[in-house]
Short mmCIF file of C-alpha atoms in Angstrom, two decimals:
data_model
loop_
_atom_site.label_atom_id
_atom_site.label_comp_id
_atom_site.label_asym_id
_atom_site.label_seq_id
_atom_site.Cartn_x
_atom_site.Cartn_y
_atom_site.Cartn_z
CA MET A 15 -23.83 -13.46 3.09
CA ASP A 16 -26.60 -12.23 5.40
CA VAL A 17 -26.80 -12.03 9.19
CA GLU A 18 -28.33 -15.50 9.59
CA GLN A 19 -25.61 -17.07 7.44
CA ALA A 20 -22.96 -15.26 9.46
CA LYS A 21 -24.45 -16.54 12.72
CA LYS A 22 -24.44 -20.06 11.31
CA ILE A 23 -20.74 -19.81 10.37
CA LEU A 24 -19.85 -18.60 13.87
CA GLN A 25 -21.84 -21.40 15.48
CA GLU A 26 -20.73 -24.26 13.24
CA ASN A 27 -17.06 -23.33 13.58
CA GLU A 28 -17.37 -22.82 17.35
CA ILE A 29 -15.90 -19.32 17.09
CA LYS A 30 -15.28 -17.72 20.49
CA GLN A 31 -14.20 -14.19 19.54
CA VAL A 32 -14.78 -11.80 16.64
CA LEU A 33 -12.13 -9.21 15.74
CA CYS A 34 -14.01 -6.10 14.62
CA ALA A 35 -11.79 -4.33 12.09
CA PHE A 36 -11.50 -0.91 10.47
CA ALA A 37 -8.72 1.51 9.48
CA ASP A 38 -7.79 4.88 10.91
CA VAL A 39 -6.92 7.90 8.76
CA ARG A 40 -3.20 7.02 8.78
CA GLY A 41 -3.94 3.57 7.35
CA TYR A 42 -3.30 1.54 10.50
CA LEU A 43 -5.56 -1.47 11.03
CA GLN A 44 -7.64 -1.12 14.21
CA THR A 45 -9.42 -4.04 15.89
CA PHE A 46 -11.35 -4.80 19.05
CA SER A 47 -12.72 -8.15 20.20
CA ILE A 48 -16.35 -9.06 20.86
CA PRO A 49 -17.35 -12.52 22.13
CA ALA A 50 -19.00 -14.40 19.27
CA ARG A 51 -22.09 -15.09 21.40
CA LYS A 52 -22.87 -11.34 21.25
CA PHE A 53 -23.29 -11.78 17.50
CA ILE A 54 -25.03 -15.14 17.70
CA GLU A 55 -27.45 -14.36 20.53
CA GLY A 56 -27.30 -10.60 20.99
CA GLY A 57 -27.58 -7.48 18.90
CA ALA A 58 -23.94 -6.95 17.93
CA PHE A 59 -24.81 -7.04 14.23
CA GLU A 60 -26.70 -3.78 14.80
CA GLY A 61 -23.48 -2.01 15.72
CA ILE A 62 -21.04 -1.58 18.60
CA GLY A 63 -20.09 1.70 20.26
CA PHE A 64 -16.48 2.82 20.75
CA ASP A 65 -14.39 5.86 21.65
CA GLY A 66 -13.64 7.71 18.42
CA SER A 67 -11.39 10.24 20.17
CA SER A 68 -8.80 7.47 20.72
CA ILE A 69 -8.52 6.77 16.97
CA ARG A 70 -6.08 8.99 15.07
CA GLY A 71 -7.91 11.38 12.77
CA PHE A 72 -11.44 10.48 13.92
CA LYS A 73 -13.08 12.68 16.58
CA SER A 74 -12.31 15.10 19.41
CA ILE A 75 -13.01 14.07 22.98
CA ASN A 76 -16.19 16.15 23.16
CA GLU A 77 -17.78 14.19 20.29
CA SER A 78 -16.14 10.83 20.86
CA ASP A 79 -19.09 8.39 20.75
CA MET A 80 -19.09 6.47 17.47
CA VAL A 81 -20.59 3.19 16.25
CA TRP A 82 -18.88 0.38 14.33
CA VAL A 83 -21.37 -1.42 12.06
CA PRO A 84 -20.24 -4.81 10.68
CA ASP A 85 -20.17 -5.66 7.00
CA VAL A 86 -21.31 -9.28 7.28
CA SER A 87 -20.04 -10.12 3.80
CA THR A 88 -16.46 -9.76 5.09
CA LEU A 89 -16.68 -12.36 7.88
CA LYS A 90 -13.63 -14.68 7.77
CA ILE A 91 -12.33 -17.33 10.16
CA VAL A 92 -8.75 -16.69 11.31
CA PRO A 93 -7.03 -19.90 10.10
CA TRP A 94 -4.18 -20.13 12.61
CA GLU A 95 -6.31 -19.90 15.77
CA THR A 96 -7.19 -23.59 16.29
CA ASP A 97 -7.21 -23.79 20.10
CA PRO A 98 -10.88 -24.07 21.17
CA VAL A 99 -10.50 -21.10 23.53
CA GLN A 100 -8.78 -18.96 20.89
CA LYS A 101 -10.97 -19.63 17.86
CA THR A 102 -11.41 -16.25 16.22
CA ALA A 103 -13.09 -14.64 13.22
CA ILE A 104 -12.37 -11.25 11.71
CA MET A 105 -14.93 -8.91 10.14
CA PHE A 106 -14.58 -5.44 8.64
CA GLY A 107 -17.12 -2.73 9.30
CA ASP A 108 -17.99 0.90 8.65
CA VAL A 109 -18.03 3.70 11.18
CA TYR A 110 -21.12 5.76 11.98
CA GLU A 111 -21.78 8.81 14.12
CA ALA A 112 -23.49 8.69 17.54
CA TRP A 113 -26.73 6.66 17.64
CA GLY A 114 -25.65 5.09 14.34
CA SER A 115 -27.41 8.05 12.78
CA ALA A 116 -25.20 8.69 9.74
CA GLN A 117 -22.12 7.40 7.96
CA SER A 118 -19.12 9.14 9.53
CA ASP A 119 -17.04 11.37 7.28
CA ALA A 120 -14.00 10.27 9.33
CA ASP A 121 -14.18 6.67 8.06
CA PRO A 122 -11.79 5.94 5.15
CA ARG A 123 -13.54 2.70 4.15
CA GLY A 124 -17.18 3.67 4.47
CA TYR A 125 -16.99 7.33 3.51
CA VAL A 126 -14.19 7.58 0.94
CA ALA A 127 -13.88 4.16 -0.74
CA LYS A 128 -17.58 3.27 -0.73
CA ARG A 129 -18.51 6.77 -1.88
CA MET A 130 -16.17 6.46 -4.86
CA GLU A 131 -17.59 3.03 -5.72
CA LYS A 132 -21.07 4.57 -5.71
CA LYS A 133 -19.90 7.42 -7.94
CA LEU A 134 -18.50 4.91 -10.41
CA ALA A 135 -21.73 2.88 -10.31
CA ASP A 136 -23.74 6.04 -11.02
CA LEU A 137 -21.58 6.49 -14.12
CA GLY A 138 -22.22 2.88 -15.15
CA LEU A 139 -18.62 1.98 -14.32
CA SER A 140 -16.60 -0.17 -11.95
CA ALA A 141 -12.89 -0.32 -11.18
CA ILE A 142 -10.60 -3.22 -10.41
CA PHE A 143 -7.17 -3.16 -8.79
CA GLY A 144 -4.27 -5.57 -8.44
CA PRO A 145 -1.63 -4.37 -5.95
CA GLU A 146 1.87 -5.84 -5.85
CA ILE A 147 2.66 -5.66 -2.13
CA GLU A 148 6.29 -6.06 -1.05
CA PHE A 149 7.64 -6.41 2.48
CA PHE A 150 10.67 -7.56 4.47
CA LEU A 151 10.96 -10.55 6.76
CA PHE A 152 13.57 -10.02 9.50
CA GLU A 153 14.67 -12.19 12.40
CA ASN A 154 14.97 -9.07 14.56
CA VAL A 155 15.48 -5.33 14.40
CA ASP A 156 16.91 -3.47 17.38
CA PRO A 157 16.79 0.34 16.91
CA THR A 158 19.09 0.77 19.93
CA LYS A 159 21.98 -1.00 18.19
CA LEU A 160 23.84 1.03 15.58
CA ILE A 161 26.51 -0.74 13.55
CA TYR A 162 29.30 1.10 11.73
CA ASP A 163 29.81 -0.90 8.53
CA LEU A 164 31.99 0.90 6.00
CA TRP A 165 31.54 -1.58 3.16
CA VAL A 166 28.03 -0.28 2.36
CA SER A 167 29.16 3.33 2.01
CA PRO A 168 28.85 4.92 -1.44
CA ASN A 169 32.03 5.31 -3.49
CA GLY A 170 33.94 2.83 -1.35
CA GLY A 171 33.66 4.89 1.83
CA THR A 172 36.06 7.65 0.81
CA GLY A 173 36.06 11.38 1.28
CA ASP A 174 32.65 12.79 2.15
CA SER A 175 30.94 9.47 1.41
CA TRP A 176 31.72 7.65 4.67
CA GLY A 177 28.50 6.10 5.83
CA PRO A 178 27.03 6.70 9.27
CA PRO A 179 26.16 3.94 11.70
CA ARG A 180 22.91 2.25 10.76
CA VAL A 181 20.38 -0.10 12.28
CA MET A 182 20.86 -3.46 10.60
CA PRO A 183 18.24 -6.21 10.78
CA GLU A 184 19.13 -9.72 11.74
CA SER A 185 18.52 -11.95 8.74
CA PRO A 186 19.78 -15.40 7.73
CA GLU A 187 20.40 -13.88 4.29
CA LEU A 188 23.00 -11.56 5.82
CA ALA A 189 24.51 -14.01 8.32
CA SER A 190 28.00 -15.45 8.00
CA GLY A 191 28.40 -19.18 7.70
CA GLY A 192 25.90 -19.58 4.89
CA PHE A 193 24.79 -18.18 1.56
CA ILE A 194 24.52 -14.38 1.54
CA ILE A 195 22.25 -12.50 -0.85
CA ARG A 196 24.12 -9.37 -1.83
CA PRO A 197 22.26 -6.01 -2.00
CA LYS A 198 20.09 -5.65 -5.13
CA GLU A 199 20.69 -9.30 -6.15
CA GLY A 200 17.75 -11.03 -4.50
CA TYR A 201 15.22 -11.10 -7.34
CA PHE A 202 13.86 -14.61 -8.00
CA ARG A 203 16.63 -16.25 -5.96
CA PRO A 204 15.88 -19.90 -5.15
CA PRO A 205 16.40 -21.70 -1.86
CA PRO A 206 18.67 -22.16 0.02
CA GLU A 207 19.80 -18.58 -0.70
CA ASP A 208 16.16 -17.52 -0.43
CA THR A 209 15.30 -18.33 3.19
CA THR A 210 11.64 -17.25 2.93
CA VAL A 211 10.13 -20.06 0.83
CA THR A 212 8.61 -22.07 3.67
CA TYR A 213 7.13 -18.93 5.21
CA ARG A 214 5.70 -17.78 1.87
CA ASN A 215 4.15 -21.16 1.11
CA GLU A 216 2.38 -21.15 4.46
CA LEU A 217 1.30 -17.53 4.00
CA VAL A 218 -0.27 -18.43 0.64
CA ASP A 219 -2.26 -21.19 2.32
CA ILE A 220 -3.47 -18.80 5.04
CA LEU A 221 -4.39 -16.04 2.58
CA GLU A 222 -6.40 -18.40 0.39
CA LYS A 223 -8.35 -19.54 3.46
CA LEU A 224 -9.13 -15.84 3.93
CA ASP A 225 -10.35 -15.67 0.29
CA VAL A 226 -7.30 -13.70 -0.82
CA MET A 227 -6.20 -15.81 -3.78
CA VAL A 228 -2.48 -15.52 -4.55
CA GLU A 229 -1.36 -15.46 -8.19
CA TYR A 230 2.38 -15.81 -7.57
CA HIS A 231 5.08 -15.05 -5.02
CA HIS A 232 8.86 -14.74 -4.97
CA HIS A 233 11.92 -13.23 -3.35
CA GLU A 234 12.32 -9.58 -4.29
CA VAL A 235 15.39 -7.59 -5.33
CA ALA A 236 16.72 -6.58 -1.90
CA THR A 237 18.59 -8.83 0.48
CA ALA A 238 17.48 -9.64 4.07
CA GLY A 239 14.25 -11.38 3.20
CA GLN A 240 12.40 -9.00 0.86
CA VAL A 241 9.40 -10.79 -0.65
CA GLU A 242 6.34 -10.15 -2.80
CA LEU A 243 3.03 -12.01 -2.94
CA ASP A 244 0.49 -10.80 -5.50
CA PHE A 245 -3.19 -11.63 -5.24
CA GLU A 246 -5.99 -11.68 -7.80
CA PRO A 247 -7.56 -8.33 -8.72
CA LYS A 248 -10.56 -7.06 -6.77
CA THR A 249 -12.90 -4.08 -6.69
CA MET A 250 -12.04 -1.02 -4.60
CA VAL A 251 -13.43 -1.80 -1.14
CA ASP A 252 -12.68 -5.52 -1.47
CA VAL A 253 -9.06 -4.88 -2.42
CA GLY A 254 -8.68 -2.54 0.56
CA ASP A 255 -10.01 -5.27 2.85
CA ALA A 256 -7.67 -7.81 1.23
CA PHE A 257 -4.73 -5.44 1.75
CA TYR A 258 -5.38 -5.43 5.49
CA LEU A 259 -5.95 -9.19 5.64
CA TYR A 260 -2.63 -9.60 3.80
CA LYS A 261 -0.76 -7.48 6.35
CA PHE A 262 -2.61 -9.08 9.27
CA ALA A 263 -1.72 -12.60 8.10
CA ALA A 264 1.88 -11.75 7.13
CA LYS A 265 2.66 -10.18 10.51
CA ASN A 266 1.00 -12.89 12.59
CA LEU A 267 2.63 -15.73 10.68
CA ALA A 268 6.01 -14.02 10.99
CA ALA A 269 5.50 -13.75 14.75
CA MET A 270 4.78 -17.49 14.88
CA TYR A 271 8.11 -18.04 13.10
CA GLY A 272 9.83 -15.80 15.68
CA MET A 273 10.34 -13.15 13.00
CA ILE A 274 9.10 -9.67 12.06
CA ALA A 275 7.25 -8.80 8.85
CA THR A 276 7.66 -5.08 8.19
CA PHE A 277 5.90 -2.97 5.58
CA MET A 278 8.14 0.01 6.28
CA PRO A 279 8.99 1.24 2.76
CA LYS A 280 12.77 1.63 3.13
CA PRO A 281 14.30 -0.30 6.05
CA LEU A 282 17.71 -0.94 4.41
CA TYR A 283 20.28 1.70 3.55
CA LEU A 284 21.63 1.32 -0.01
CA ASP A 285 19.32 -1.50 -1.04
CA ASN A 286 15.96 -1.61 -2.78
CA ALA A 287 12.83 -0.58 -0.90
CA SER A 288 9.34 -2.05 -0.74
CA GLY A 289 6.77 -0.73 -3.19
CA MET A 290 3.15 -1.46 -3.95
CA HIS A 291 2.60 -1.03 -7.67
CA VAL A 292 -1.14 -0.76 -8.32
CA HIS A 293 -2.60 -2.20 -11.54
CA GLN A 294 -5.97 -0.64 -12.35
CA SER A 295 -8.63 -0.51 -15.03
CA LEU A 296 -12.16 0.82 -15.54
CA TRP A 297 -15.03 -1.34 -16.74
CA GLU A 298 -18.48 -0.65 -18.13
CA GLY A 299 -21.01 -2.51 -16.03
CA GLU A 300 -19.85 -5.30 -13.77
CA PRO A 301 -16.10 -5.80 -13.25
CA PHE A 302 -14.53 -8.75 -15.08
CA SER A 303 -17.77 -9.59 -16.94
CA GLY A 304 -18.41 -6.16 -18.49
CA LYS A 305 -16.28 -4.25 -21.00
CA ASN A 306 -12.79 -3.06 -20.13
CA ILE A 307 -12.91 0.54 -21.36
CA PHE A 308 -9.10 0.74 -21.22
CA ALA A 309 -8.79 -1.72 -24.11
CA ASP A 310 -8.69 -0.96 -27.83
CA PRO A 311 -7.57 -3.92 -29.97
CA ASP A 312 -6.72 -1.58 -32.86
CA ASP A 313 -4.24 0.51 -30.86
CA GLU A 314 -0.50 -0.15 -30.94
CA TYR A 315 -0.46 -0.64 -27.16
CA MET A 316 -4.05 -1.95 -26.94
CA LEU A 317 -4.96 1.30 -25.13
CA SER A 318 -8.21 3.18 -25.68
CA GLN A 319 -8.37 6.96 -25.81
CA LYS A 320 -10.18 6.97 -22.46
CA ALA A 321 -7.30 4.99 -20.97
CA ARG A 322 -4.88 7.62 -22.25
CA TYR A 323 -6.98 10.39 -20.72
CA TYR A 324 -7.10 8.42 -17.45
CA ILE A 325 -3.31 8.17 -17.50
CA GLY A 326 -3.17 11.89 -18.27
CA GLY A 327 -5.24 12.57 -15.16
CA LEU A 328 -2.95 10.44 -13.01
CA LEU A 329 0.09 12.33 -14.31
CA GLU A 330 -1.64 15.69 -13.81
CA HIS A 331 -2.39 14.93 -10.15
CA ALA A 332 0.70 12.80 -9.41
CA LYS A 333 2.36 15.26 -7.04
CA ALA A 334 -0.72 15.55 -4.83
CA LEU A 335 -1.41 11.81 -5.06
CA THR A 336 2.05 11.12 -3.67
CA ALA A 337 1.00 12.45 -0.24
CA LEU A 338 -1.49 9.55 -0.10
CA THR A 339 0.42 6.86 -2.00
CA ALA A 340 3.72 7.51 -0.18
CA PRO A 341 2.49 8.95 3.12
CA THR A 342 5.48 8.56 5.46
CA VAL A 343 8.80 10.34 5.93
CA ASN A 344 10.46 7.01 5.17
CA SER A 345 8.58 6.74 1.83
CA TYR A 346 10.84 9.40 0.36
CA LYS A 347 13.97 7.38 1.13
CA ARG A 348 12.48 5.01 -1.46
CA LEU A 349 11.68 7.65 -4.08
CA VAL A 350 15.29 8.30 -5.08
CA PRO A 351 17.33 7.44 -8.20
CA GLY A 352 19.13 4.13 -8.46
CA PHE A 353 16.74 1.75 -6.69
CA GLU A 354 14.08 1.03 -9.35
CA ALA A 355 11.60 3.44 -7.73
CA PRO A 356 9.57 5.79 -9.94
CA ILE A 357 10.52 9.43 -9.47
CA TYR A 358 9.82 10.83 -12.94
CA ILE A 359 6.29 11.85 -14.00
CA CYS A 360 5.77 10.13 -17.33
CA TRP A 361 4.21 7.00 -18.81
CA SER A 362 5.36 4.20 -21.04
CA PRO A 363 4.56 0.68 -22.22
CA ARG A 364 6.82 -1.96 -20.65
CA ASN A 365 9.18 0.65 -19.18
CA ARG A 366 9.70 0.29 -15.41
CA SER A 367 11.53 3.60 -15.10
CA ALA A 368 8.26 5.48 -15.72
CA LEU A 369 5.72 6.40 -13.06
CA ILE A 370 2.94 4.72 -15.05
CA ARG A 371 3.60 1.56 -17.01
CA VAL A 372 1.26 -0.22 -19.41
CA PRO A 373 2.07 -3.93 -19.03
CA MET A 374 2.40 -5.86 -22.28
CA TYR A 375 2.18 -9.49 -21.17
CA HIS A 376 -1.03 -10.69 -22.81
CA LYS A 377 -2.65 -9.17 -25.88
CA LYS A 378 -6.26 -9.55 -24.79
CA PRO A 379 -8.77 -6.82 -23.80
CA SER A 380 -9.40 -8.10 -20.27
CA ALA A 381 -5.67 -7.82 -19.42
CA ILE A 382 -5.17 -4.18 -20.46
CA ARG A 383 -4.48 -1.90 -17.51
CA ALA A 384 -2.36 0.93 -16.17
CA GLU A 385 0.21 0.25 -13.47
CA TYR A 386 0.77 3.19 -11.11
CA ARG A 387 4.20 2.59 -9.57
CA GLY A 388 4.37 5.48 -7.10
CA VAL A 389 2.67 3.63 -4.21
CA ASP A 390 4.25 1.91 -1.22
CA PRO A 391 2.76 -0.42 1.43
CA SER A 392 2.49 2.33 4.07
CA THR A 393 -0.49 3.74 2.14
CA ASN A 394 -4.10 3.68 3.27
CA PRO A 395 -5.77 1.96 0.27
CA TYR A 396 -9.22 3.24 1.24
CA LEU A 397 -7.85 6.73 0.53
CA SER A 398 -5.21 6.25 -2.18
CA LEU A 399 -7.22 4.01 -4.52
CA PRO A 400 -10.25 6.36 -4.66
CA ALA A 401 -7.86 9.29 -5.12
CA MET A 402 -6.21 7.59 -8.11
CA VAL A 403 -9.59 6.90 -9.66
CA ALA A 404 -10.64 10.52 -9.09
CA ALA A 405 -7.47 11.72 -10.82
CA GLY A 406 -8.12 9.35 -13.74
CA LEU A 407 -11.76 10.38 -14.06
CA ASP A 408 -10.66 14.03 -14.05
CA GLY A 409 -8.35 13.17 -16.92
CA ILE A 410 -11.24 11.60 -18.86
CA LYS A 411 -13.55 14.52 -18.08
CA LYS A 412 -11.01 17.16 -19.15
CA LYS A 413 -9.50 15.02 -21.93
CA ILE A 414 -5.99 15.40 -20.51
CA GLU A 415 -3.48 13.95 -22.96
CA PRO A 416 -0.57 12.16 -21.28
CA GLY A 417 1.82 13.04 -24.08
CA ASP A 418 3.93 10.57 -26.00
CA PRO A 419 5.13 7.49 -24.13
CA ILE A 420 8.75 7.60 -23.00
CA MET A 421 10.52 4.67 -24.61
CA GLU A 422 13.96 5.34 -23.11
CA ASP A 423 15.34 4.52 -19.66
CA VAL A 424 14.39 7.72 -17.86
CA TYR A 425 17.10 7.20 -15.24
CA GLU A 426 19.72 7.55 -17.98
CA LEU A 427 18.36 10.74 -19.55
CA SER A 428 20.26 13.98 -19.08
CA PRO A 429 18.53 16.88 -17.29
CA ALA A 430 18.35 18.73 -20.61
CA ARG A 431 16.70 15.75 -22.32
CA LYS A 432 14.16 15.39 -19.50
CA ARG A 433 13.30 19.10 -19.82
CA GLU A 434 12.95 18.69 -23.58
CA LEU A 435 10.48 15.81 -23.05
CA GLY A 436 8.60 17.70 -20.33
CA ILE A 437 9.30 15.08 -17.66
CA GLY A 438 8.71 16.35 -14.14
CA GLU A 439 9.64 14.78 -10.80
CA LEU A 440 7.61 13.55 -7.87
CA PRO A 441 7.95 15.36 -4.53
CA THR A 442 11.19 14.55 -2.74
CA THR A 443 9.90 14.89 0.83
CA LEU A 444 6.66 14.33 2.70
CA ARG A 445 6.46 18.08 3.26
CA ASP A 446 6.62 18.75 -0.48
CA ALA A 447 3.90 16.17 -1.12
CA ILE A 448 1.43 17.51 1.45
CA ASP A 449 1.98 21.02 0.10
CA HIS A 450 0.88 19.75 -3.33
CA LEU A 451 -2.10 17.97 -1.77
CA ALA A 452 -3.08 21.25 -0.11
CA THR A 453 -3.63 22.85 -3.54
CA ASP A 454 -5.35 19.96 -5.36
CA GLU A 455 -9.13 20.39 -5.13
CA VAL A 456 -9.91 17.18 -7.05
CA ILE A 457 -8.10 14.98 -4.54
CA GLN A 458 -9.38 16.99 -1.57
CA ASP A 459 -12.95 16.47 -2.75
CA VAL A 460 -12.47 12.69 -2.72
CA LEU A 461 -11.26 12.73 0.88
CA GLY A 462 -13.90 15.12 2.19
CA THR A 463 -13.20 18.04 4.49
CA HIS A 464 -12.81 16.06 7.71
CA ILE A 465 -10.34 13.44 6.44
CA PHE A 466 -8.37 16.01 4.44
CA ASP A 467 -7.95 18.26 7.49
CA ALA A 468 -7.14 15.32 9.78
CA PHE A 469 -4.65 13.83 7.31
CA MET A 470 -2.88 17.18 6.84
CA GLU A 471 -2.66 17.76 10.59
CA ILE A 472 -1.25 14.27 11.23
CA LYS A 473 1.30 14.50 8.43
CA ILE A 474 2.48 18.03 9.21
CA ASP A 475 3.03 16.91 12.80
CA GLU A 476 4.89 13.83 11.56
CA TRP A 477 7.12 15.98 9.37
CA ASN A 478 7.84 18.41 12.21
CA GLN A 479 8.80 15.52 14.53
CA TYR A 480 11.23 14.28 11.90
CA CYS A 481 12.76 17.72 11.39
CA LEU A 482 13.43 18.06 15.12
CA TYR A 483 15.21 14.69 15.44
CA ILE A 484 19.02 14.65 15.46
CA THR A 485 20.19 11.64 13.44
CA PRO A 486 23.39 9.60 13.77
CA TRP A 487 24.32 10.81 10.28
CA GLU A 488 24.47 14.39 11.56
CA PHE A 489 26.86 13.45 14.36
CA MET A 490 29.13 11.63 11.91
CA LYS A 491 28.98 14.52 9.46
CA TYR A 492 29.17 17.58 11.69
CA LEU A 493 30.58 16.72 15.13
CA ASP A 494 34.08 17.85 14.10
CA ILE A 495 32.92 20.95 12.23
#
């Protein structure tokens, strides 16, 4: 799509406003609105100035002028805005320095993701990704209301295991007077137990109008409206854009239902959390039509040697990657034993207890891929996807062997057996993860100096805020000390 085609779309659909979209360093979607006539009649396609000092991780106040430049190929009409006054389109763009003089090194999409795509192209390669994005759909969450509910406490609520008060969401799947989905029993539940079907069906329709084509969707393992909708694989920048369209649509549709869609990784105590497993593969030439270099029809698992090296690179850099793939304090409430989350650094075919799984659904070269399971939906995909590719390419460059695949349930292995197999563990806190990122030059190089420094500053501050907070658990545990 070129500028003239974009103008035609805006005119023919009588669009009144254009949401100009980009992501900050944390991974939050940022938008501002420009009347569509500024694109149709004016010079808005040349770029629009904004205050970069008000965007987390971008610029200081003394160098705040920045320019958002639209990527016309991403123009989409927002399907649910049908009122003539409210008709809106959304378009992603890249961020440039003052005067539009140079690509900004503060921009995750334009500087990190596009730079990695160019590096791959220079190598004659391309990468495709298929994320499995999970989230919760609540009727309401009120952080000011703490409920003391003993039945969820570990070990029956005895001895030192009495649970603290917790914030419980309002959900029809937890309400009395109807069917209740018990914790960890929600996977593939049908209606009427699954109360999200109507919402999901409508979300699929919206996403497909935004060119995010859904492959399948279902209720996930947790109770209280945990769902997953998976869309067709895309290349790096496109999949990052689709990730934000997915969140944008899910949250807005939920609001229209009088509900809340949350991508917080672990909102429920003692139930499964939301992950974002990322399927990925490298291709020679064009994606989908070229050659999948991960595939070897003669191998037991259909995996090429380069795929094994790529997996080796992911395992080698897994601890540093976790700072980007699980970038919140809450992420590490997910990365614990007992809730199907990957905490052990190993790989395996079929095995969902490993950090990296090689799916074995279809025995055809185009379907061969690695699934990195240590990602959650709080990630910034413009940072984490390029970082995963950089780790994999480092594995190919250095010929890092991933070791033998682990065929056992890693959760059931004894500590001695895990040591014998050389299985390490992912960081257990955000602080641990950013400390590993601070020593990993391969991942730092992908981010660039500015984004690395900004990300570290933001996350260290986030960790310090968390450490200072006094939680209800501490009152329950220590008030009578």
